[in-house]
mmCIF file of C-alpha atoms in Angstrom:
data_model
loop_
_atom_site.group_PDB
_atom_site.id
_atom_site.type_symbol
_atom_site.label_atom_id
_atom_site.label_comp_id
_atom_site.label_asym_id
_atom_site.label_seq_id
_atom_site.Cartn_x
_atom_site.Cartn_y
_atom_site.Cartn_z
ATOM 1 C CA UNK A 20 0.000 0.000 0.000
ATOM 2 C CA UNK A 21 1.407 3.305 -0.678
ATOM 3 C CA UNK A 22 2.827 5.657 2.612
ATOM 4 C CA UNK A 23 0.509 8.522 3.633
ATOM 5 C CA UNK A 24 1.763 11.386 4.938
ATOM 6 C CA UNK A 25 0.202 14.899 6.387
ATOM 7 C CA UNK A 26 1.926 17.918 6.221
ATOM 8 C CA UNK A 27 0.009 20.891 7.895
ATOM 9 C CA UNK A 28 -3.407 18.980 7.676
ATOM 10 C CA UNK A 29 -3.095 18.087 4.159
ATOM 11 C CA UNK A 30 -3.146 14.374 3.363
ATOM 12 C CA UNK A 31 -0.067 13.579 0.864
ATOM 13 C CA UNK A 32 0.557 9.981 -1.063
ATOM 14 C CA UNK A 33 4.211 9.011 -1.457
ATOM 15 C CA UNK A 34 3.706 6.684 -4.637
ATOM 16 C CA UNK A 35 7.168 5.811 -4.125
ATOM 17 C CA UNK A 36 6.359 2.271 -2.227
ATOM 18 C CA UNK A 37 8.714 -0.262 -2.682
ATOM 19 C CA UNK A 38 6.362 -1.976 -4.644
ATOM 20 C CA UNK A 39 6.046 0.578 -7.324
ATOM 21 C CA UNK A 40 9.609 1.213 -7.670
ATOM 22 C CA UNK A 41 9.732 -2.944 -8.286
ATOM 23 C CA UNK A 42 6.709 -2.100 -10.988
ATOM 24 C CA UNK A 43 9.018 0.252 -12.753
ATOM 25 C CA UNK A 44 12.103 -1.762 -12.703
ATOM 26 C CA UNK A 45 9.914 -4.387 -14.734
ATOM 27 C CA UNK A 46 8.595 -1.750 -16.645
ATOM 28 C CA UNK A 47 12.053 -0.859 -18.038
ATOM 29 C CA UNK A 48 13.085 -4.633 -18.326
ATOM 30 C CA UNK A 49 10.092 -5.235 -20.380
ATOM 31 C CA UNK A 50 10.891 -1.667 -23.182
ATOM 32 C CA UNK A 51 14.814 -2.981 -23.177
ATOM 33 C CA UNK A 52 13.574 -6.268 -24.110
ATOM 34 C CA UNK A 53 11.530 -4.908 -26.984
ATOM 35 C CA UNK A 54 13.828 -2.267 -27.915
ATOM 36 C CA UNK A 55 16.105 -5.386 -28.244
ATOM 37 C CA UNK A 56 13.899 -7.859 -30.176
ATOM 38 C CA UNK A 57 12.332 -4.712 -32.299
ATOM 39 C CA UNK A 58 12.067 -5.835 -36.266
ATOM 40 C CA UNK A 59 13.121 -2.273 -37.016
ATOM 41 C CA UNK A 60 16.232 -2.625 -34.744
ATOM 42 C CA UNK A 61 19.039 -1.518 -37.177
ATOM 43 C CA UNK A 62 21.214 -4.732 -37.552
ATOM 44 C CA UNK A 63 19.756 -5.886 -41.050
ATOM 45 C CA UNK A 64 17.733 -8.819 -40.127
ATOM 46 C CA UNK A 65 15.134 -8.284 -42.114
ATOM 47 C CA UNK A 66 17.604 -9.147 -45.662
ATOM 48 C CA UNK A 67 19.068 -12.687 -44.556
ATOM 49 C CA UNK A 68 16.107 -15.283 -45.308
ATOM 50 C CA UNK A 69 18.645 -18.098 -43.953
ATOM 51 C CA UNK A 70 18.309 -20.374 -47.130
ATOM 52 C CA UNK A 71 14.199 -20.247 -47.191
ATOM 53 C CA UNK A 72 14.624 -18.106 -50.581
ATOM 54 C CA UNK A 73 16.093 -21.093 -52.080
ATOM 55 C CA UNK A 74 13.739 -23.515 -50.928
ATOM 56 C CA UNK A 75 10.708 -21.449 -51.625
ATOM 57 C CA UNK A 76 12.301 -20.931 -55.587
ATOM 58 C CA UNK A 77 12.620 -24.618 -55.731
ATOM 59 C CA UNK A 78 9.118 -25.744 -54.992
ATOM 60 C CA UNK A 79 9.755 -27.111 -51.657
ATOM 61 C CA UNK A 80 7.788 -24.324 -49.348
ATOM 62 C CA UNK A 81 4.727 -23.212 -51.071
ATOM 63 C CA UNK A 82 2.107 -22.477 -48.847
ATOM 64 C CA UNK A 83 1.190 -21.120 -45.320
ATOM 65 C CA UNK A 84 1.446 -25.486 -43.895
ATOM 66 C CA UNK A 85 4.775 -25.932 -45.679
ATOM 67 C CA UNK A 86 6.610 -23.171 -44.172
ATOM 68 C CA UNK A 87 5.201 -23.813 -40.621
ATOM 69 C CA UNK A 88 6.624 -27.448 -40.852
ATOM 70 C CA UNK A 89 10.184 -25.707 -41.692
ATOM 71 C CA UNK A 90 10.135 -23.482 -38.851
ATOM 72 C CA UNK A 91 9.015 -25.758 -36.396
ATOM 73 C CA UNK A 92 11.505 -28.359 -37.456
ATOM 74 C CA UNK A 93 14.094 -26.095 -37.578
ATOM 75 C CA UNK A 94 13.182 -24.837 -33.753
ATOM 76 C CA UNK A 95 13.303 -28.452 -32.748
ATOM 77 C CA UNK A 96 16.305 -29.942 -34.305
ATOM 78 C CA UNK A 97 18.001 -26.640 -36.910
ATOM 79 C CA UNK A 98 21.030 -24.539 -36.039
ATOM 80 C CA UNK A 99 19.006 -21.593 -33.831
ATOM 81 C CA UNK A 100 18.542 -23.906 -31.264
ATOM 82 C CA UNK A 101 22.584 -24.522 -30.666
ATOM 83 C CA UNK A 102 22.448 -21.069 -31.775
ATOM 84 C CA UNK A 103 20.353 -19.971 -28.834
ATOM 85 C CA UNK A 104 21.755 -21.836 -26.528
ATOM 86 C CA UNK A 105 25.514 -20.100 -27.140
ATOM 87 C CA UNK A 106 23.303 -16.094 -26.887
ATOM 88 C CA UNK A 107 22.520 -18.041 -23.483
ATOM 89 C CA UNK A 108 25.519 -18.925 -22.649
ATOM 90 C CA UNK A 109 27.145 -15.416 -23.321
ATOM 91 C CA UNK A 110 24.066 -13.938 -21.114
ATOM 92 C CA UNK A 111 26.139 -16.097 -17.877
ATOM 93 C CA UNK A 112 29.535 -14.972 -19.125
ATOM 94 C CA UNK A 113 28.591 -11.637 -19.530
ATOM 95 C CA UNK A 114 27.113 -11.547 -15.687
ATOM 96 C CA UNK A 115 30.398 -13.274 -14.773
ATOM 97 C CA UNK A 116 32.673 -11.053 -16.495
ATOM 98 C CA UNK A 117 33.982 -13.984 -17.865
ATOM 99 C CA UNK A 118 35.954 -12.672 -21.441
ATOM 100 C CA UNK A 119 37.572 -16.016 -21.940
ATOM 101 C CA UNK A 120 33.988 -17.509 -22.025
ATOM 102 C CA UNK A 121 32.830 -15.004 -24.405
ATOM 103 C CA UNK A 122 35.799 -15.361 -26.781
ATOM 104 C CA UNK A 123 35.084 -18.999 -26.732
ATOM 105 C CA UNK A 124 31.947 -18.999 -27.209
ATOM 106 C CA UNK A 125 31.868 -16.764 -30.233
ATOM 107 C CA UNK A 126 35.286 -18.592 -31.712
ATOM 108 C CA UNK A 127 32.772 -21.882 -31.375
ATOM 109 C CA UNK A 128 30.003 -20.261 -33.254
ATOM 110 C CA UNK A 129 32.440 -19.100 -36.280
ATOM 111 C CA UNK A 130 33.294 -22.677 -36.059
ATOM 112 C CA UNK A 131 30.139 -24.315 -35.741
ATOM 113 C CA UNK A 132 28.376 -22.669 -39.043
ATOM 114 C CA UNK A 133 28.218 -24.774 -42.221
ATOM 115 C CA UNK A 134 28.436 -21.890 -44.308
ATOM 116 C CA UNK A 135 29.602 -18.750 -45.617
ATOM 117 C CA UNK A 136 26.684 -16.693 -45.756
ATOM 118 C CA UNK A 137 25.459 -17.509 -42.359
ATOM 119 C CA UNK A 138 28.806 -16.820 -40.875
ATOM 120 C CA UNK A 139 28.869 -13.455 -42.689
ATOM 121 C CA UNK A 140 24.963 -13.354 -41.942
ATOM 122 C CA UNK A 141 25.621 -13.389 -38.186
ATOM 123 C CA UNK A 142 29.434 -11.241 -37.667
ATOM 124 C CA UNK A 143 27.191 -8.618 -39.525
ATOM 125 C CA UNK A 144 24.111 -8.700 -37.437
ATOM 126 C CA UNK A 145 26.490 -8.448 -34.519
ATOM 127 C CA UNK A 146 28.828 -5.875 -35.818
ATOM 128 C CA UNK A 147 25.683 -4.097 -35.902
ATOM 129 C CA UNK A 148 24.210 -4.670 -32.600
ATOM 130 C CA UNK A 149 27.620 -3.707 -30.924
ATOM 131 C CA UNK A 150 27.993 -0.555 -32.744
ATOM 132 C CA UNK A 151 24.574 0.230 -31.511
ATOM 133 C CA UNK A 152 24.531 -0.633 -28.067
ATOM 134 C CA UNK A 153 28.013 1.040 -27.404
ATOM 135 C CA UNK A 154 26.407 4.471 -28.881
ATOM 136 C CA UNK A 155 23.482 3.711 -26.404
ATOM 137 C CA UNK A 156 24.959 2.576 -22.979
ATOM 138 C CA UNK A 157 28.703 3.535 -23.313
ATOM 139 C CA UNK A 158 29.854 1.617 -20.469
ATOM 140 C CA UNK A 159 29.691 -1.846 -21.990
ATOM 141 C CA UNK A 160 32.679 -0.752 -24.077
ATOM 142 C CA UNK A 161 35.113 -2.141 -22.737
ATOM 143 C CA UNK A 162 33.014 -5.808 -22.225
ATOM 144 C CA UNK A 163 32.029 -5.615 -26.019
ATOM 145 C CA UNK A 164 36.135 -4.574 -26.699
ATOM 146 C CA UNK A 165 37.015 -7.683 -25.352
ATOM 147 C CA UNK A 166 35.525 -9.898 -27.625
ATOM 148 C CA UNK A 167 36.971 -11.382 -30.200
ATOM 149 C CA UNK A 168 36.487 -9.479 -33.293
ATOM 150 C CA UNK A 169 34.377 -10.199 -35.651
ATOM 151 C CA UNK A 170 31.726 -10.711 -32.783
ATOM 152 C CA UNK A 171 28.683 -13.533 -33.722
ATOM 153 C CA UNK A 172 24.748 -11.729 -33.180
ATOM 154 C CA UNK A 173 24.081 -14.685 -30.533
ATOM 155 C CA UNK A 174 26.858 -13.313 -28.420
ATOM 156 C CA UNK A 175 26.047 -10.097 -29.102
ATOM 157 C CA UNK A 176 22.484 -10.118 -28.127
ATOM 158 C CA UNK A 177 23.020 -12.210 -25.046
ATOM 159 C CA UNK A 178 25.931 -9.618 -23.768
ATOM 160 C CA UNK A 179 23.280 -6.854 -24.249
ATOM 161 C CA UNK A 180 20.913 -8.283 -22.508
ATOM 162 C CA UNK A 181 22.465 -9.107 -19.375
ATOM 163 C CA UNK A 182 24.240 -5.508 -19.108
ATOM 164 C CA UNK A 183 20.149 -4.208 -19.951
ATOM 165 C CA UNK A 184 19.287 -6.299 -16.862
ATOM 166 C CA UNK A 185 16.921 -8.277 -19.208
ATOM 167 C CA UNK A 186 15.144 -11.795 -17.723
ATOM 168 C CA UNK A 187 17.105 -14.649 -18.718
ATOM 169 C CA UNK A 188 14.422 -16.371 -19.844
ATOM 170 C CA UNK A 189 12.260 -13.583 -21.247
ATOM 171 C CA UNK A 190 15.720 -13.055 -23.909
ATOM 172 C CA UNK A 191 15.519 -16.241 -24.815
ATOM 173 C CA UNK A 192 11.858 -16.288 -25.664
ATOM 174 C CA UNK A 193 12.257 -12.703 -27.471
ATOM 175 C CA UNK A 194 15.393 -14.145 -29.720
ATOM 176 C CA UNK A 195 13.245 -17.266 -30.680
ATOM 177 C CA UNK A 196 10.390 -15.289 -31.695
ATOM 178 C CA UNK A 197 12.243 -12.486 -33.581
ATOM 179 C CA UNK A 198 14.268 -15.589 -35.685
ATOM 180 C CA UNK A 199 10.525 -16.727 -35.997
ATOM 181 C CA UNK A 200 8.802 -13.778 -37.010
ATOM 182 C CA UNK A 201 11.956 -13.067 -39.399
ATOM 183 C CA UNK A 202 11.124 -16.618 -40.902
ATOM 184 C CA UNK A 203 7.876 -15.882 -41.688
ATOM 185 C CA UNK A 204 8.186 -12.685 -42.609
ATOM 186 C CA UNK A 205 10.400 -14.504 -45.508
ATOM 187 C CA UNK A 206 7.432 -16.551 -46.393
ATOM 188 C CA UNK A 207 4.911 -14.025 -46.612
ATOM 189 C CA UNK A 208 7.047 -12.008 -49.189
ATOM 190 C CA UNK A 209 7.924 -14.707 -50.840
ATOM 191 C CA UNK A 210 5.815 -17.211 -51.301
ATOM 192 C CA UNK A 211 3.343 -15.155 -50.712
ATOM 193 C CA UNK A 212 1.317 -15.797 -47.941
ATOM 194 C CA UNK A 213 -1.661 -12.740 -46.724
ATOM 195 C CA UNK A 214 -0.105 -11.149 -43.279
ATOM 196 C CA UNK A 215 -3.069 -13.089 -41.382
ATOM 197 C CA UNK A 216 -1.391 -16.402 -42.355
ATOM 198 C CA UNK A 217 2.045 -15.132 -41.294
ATOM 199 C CA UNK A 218 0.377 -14.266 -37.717
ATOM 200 C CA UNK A 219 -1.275 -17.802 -37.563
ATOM 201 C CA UNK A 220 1.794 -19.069 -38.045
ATOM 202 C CA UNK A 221 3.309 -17.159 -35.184
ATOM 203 C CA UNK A 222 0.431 -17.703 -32.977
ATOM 204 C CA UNK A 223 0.480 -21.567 -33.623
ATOM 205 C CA UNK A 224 4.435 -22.035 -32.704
ATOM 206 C CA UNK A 225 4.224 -20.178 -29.326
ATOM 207 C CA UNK A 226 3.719 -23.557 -27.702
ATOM 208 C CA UNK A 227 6.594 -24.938 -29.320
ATOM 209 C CA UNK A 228 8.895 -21.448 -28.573
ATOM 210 C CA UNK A 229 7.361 -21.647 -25.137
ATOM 211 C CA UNK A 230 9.253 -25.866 -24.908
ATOM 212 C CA UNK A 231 12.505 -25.016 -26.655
ATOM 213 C CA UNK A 232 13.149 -21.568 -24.072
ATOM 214 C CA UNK A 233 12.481 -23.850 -20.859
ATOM 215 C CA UNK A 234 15.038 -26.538 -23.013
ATOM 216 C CA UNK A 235 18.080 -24.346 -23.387
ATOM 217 C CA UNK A 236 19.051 -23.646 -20.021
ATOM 218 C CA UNK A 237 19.009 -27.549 -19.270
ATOM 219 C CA UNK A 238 21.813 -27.775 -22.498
ATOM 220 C CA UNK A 239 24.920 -29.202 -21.579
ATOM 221 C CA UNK A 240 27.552 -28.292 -24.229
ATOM 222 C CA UNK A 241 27.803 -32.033 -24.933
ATOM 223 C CA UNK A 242 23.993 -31.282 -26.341
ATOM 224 C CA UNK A 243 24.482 -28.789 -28.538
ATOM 225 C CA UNK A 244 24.455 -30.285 -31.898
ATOM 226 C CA UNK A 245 21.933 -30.021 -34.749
ATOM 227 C CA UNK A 246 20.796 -31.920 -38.153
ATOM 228 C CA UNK A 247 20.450 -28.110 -40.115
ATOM 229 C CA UNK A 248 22.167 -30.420 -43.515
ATOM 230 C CA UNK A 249 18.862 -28.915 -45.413
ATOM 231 C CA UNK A 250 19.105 -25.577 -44.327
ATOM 232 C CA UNK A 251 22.776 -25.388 -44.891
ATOM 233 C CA UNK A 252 22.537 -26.671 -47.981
ATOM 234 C CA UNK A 253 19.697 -24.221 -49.082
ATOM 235 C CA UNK A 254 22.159 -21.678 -48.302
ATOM 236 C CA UNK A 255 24.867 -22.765 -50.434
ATOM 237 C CA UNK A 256 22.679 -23.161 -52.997
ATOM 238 C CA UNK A 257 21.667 -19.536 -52.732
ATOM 239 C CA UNK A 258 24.455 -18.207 -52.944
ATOM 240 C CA UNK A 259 24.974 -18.973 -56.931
ATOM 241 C CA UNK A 260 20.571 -17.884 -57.397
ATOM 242 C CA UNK A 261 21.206 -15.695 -60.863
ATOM 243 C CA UNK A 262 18.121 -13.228 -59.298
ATOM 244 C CA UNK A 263 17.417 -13.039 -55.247
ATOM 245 C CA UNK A 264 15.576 -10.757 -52.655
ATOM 246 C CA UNK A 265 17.493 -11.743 -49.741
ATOM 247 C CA UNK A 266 21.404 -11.149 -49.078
ATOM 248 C CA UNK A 267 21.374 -14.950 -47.699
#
């Protein structure tokens, strides 16, 4: 309840309580985590279609069904899911302080992609992101400095998010759903699909973003392996497409 005071008979609330100040601190968690995951967020996400241009051009997605079936097995067994798990994983090093962990973690993911354009896709994206956040909160400087350069968008985005004071869990439900939303956003250009199919789309996988975000934490690094051979190859093949929307 808030503190009542009176001051020379008149009755004054101090909204100040500790339990508004708590309301506000979520309050600012919850705009940091959408300024984060914002579409319009100016680290070129929106041009990378990770391979789905391909596939789409070849017959293989054609219709609101066939691209939820490549998202959702792509959430349950494709690269963002290793992929998510190392943004978590830079999220703990970041709250530890822990550089070695970071520069490990992001010389794993240059490692761990199968090709070119998603290893250019992603030291963009987070070239990007760490230009950005430097210009906004100027004391993660020297954390983002001692990364290894060129540093991956997982690592990136999970770095950010711990020095916002983001939820741990809420980032990685918001970096799911913006690779989701980016996926289908693909589609609806694309294939096309009317923006009410994209959003059913969206809607429909929230179950399945809600499994994979309690998953990650529980990911040993012995786990953190994925059969992406289709998507991979979709993005080799795009690479060499004579006309193309997307950069990847």
């Amino acid at each position: 309840m808030p503190t009542v005071t009176t001051t020379n008979g008149d009755a004054n609330i101090n909204y100040l309580t500790s339990a508004n100040v708590s309301f506000s601190a979520h309050n600012l968690q919850l705009l940091r985590l959408l300024h984060l995951a914002n579409p319009l967020l100016p680290v070129g996400g929106y041009s990378y279609s990770e391979g789905l241009e391909s596939l789409i051009l070849q017959g293989a997605i054609i219709d609101r069904s066939t691209l939820q079936a490549w998202i959702e097995g792509e959430l349950q067994a494709g690269a963002i899911r290793i992929e998510t798990a190392v943004m978590d994983r830079a999220y703990q090093a970041g709250l530890e302080l822990n550089t070695d962990r970071l520069q490990y973690w992001n010389h794993w993911l240059s490692a761990a992609r199968e090709s070119e354009e998603l290893r250019h896709q992603s030291w963009q994206m987070g070239g990007s992101l760490t230009k950005l956040v430097v210009e906004l909160t100027p004391e993660i400087q020297d954390l983002i400095s001692a990364i290894a350069f060129p540093c991956h968008y997982a690592i990136a985005f999970g770095v950010t998010a711990q020095h916002w004071q983001i939820d741990r869990h809420a980032t990685i439900l918001a970096y799911l759903h913006s690779w989701t939303t980016n996926q289908v956003g693909v589609g609806v250009k694309l294939i096309p699909l009317g923006q009410t199919a994209g959003q059913q789309i969206v809607w429909q996988l929230q179950d399945e973003l809600d499994r994979l975000a309690r998953t990650i934490p529980t990911l040993a690094d012995g786990d953190l392996y994925a059969c992406s051979w289709g998507s991979s190859l979709s993005c080799m093949q795009h690479e060499t497409l004579y006309s193309r929307l997307f950069r990847s």
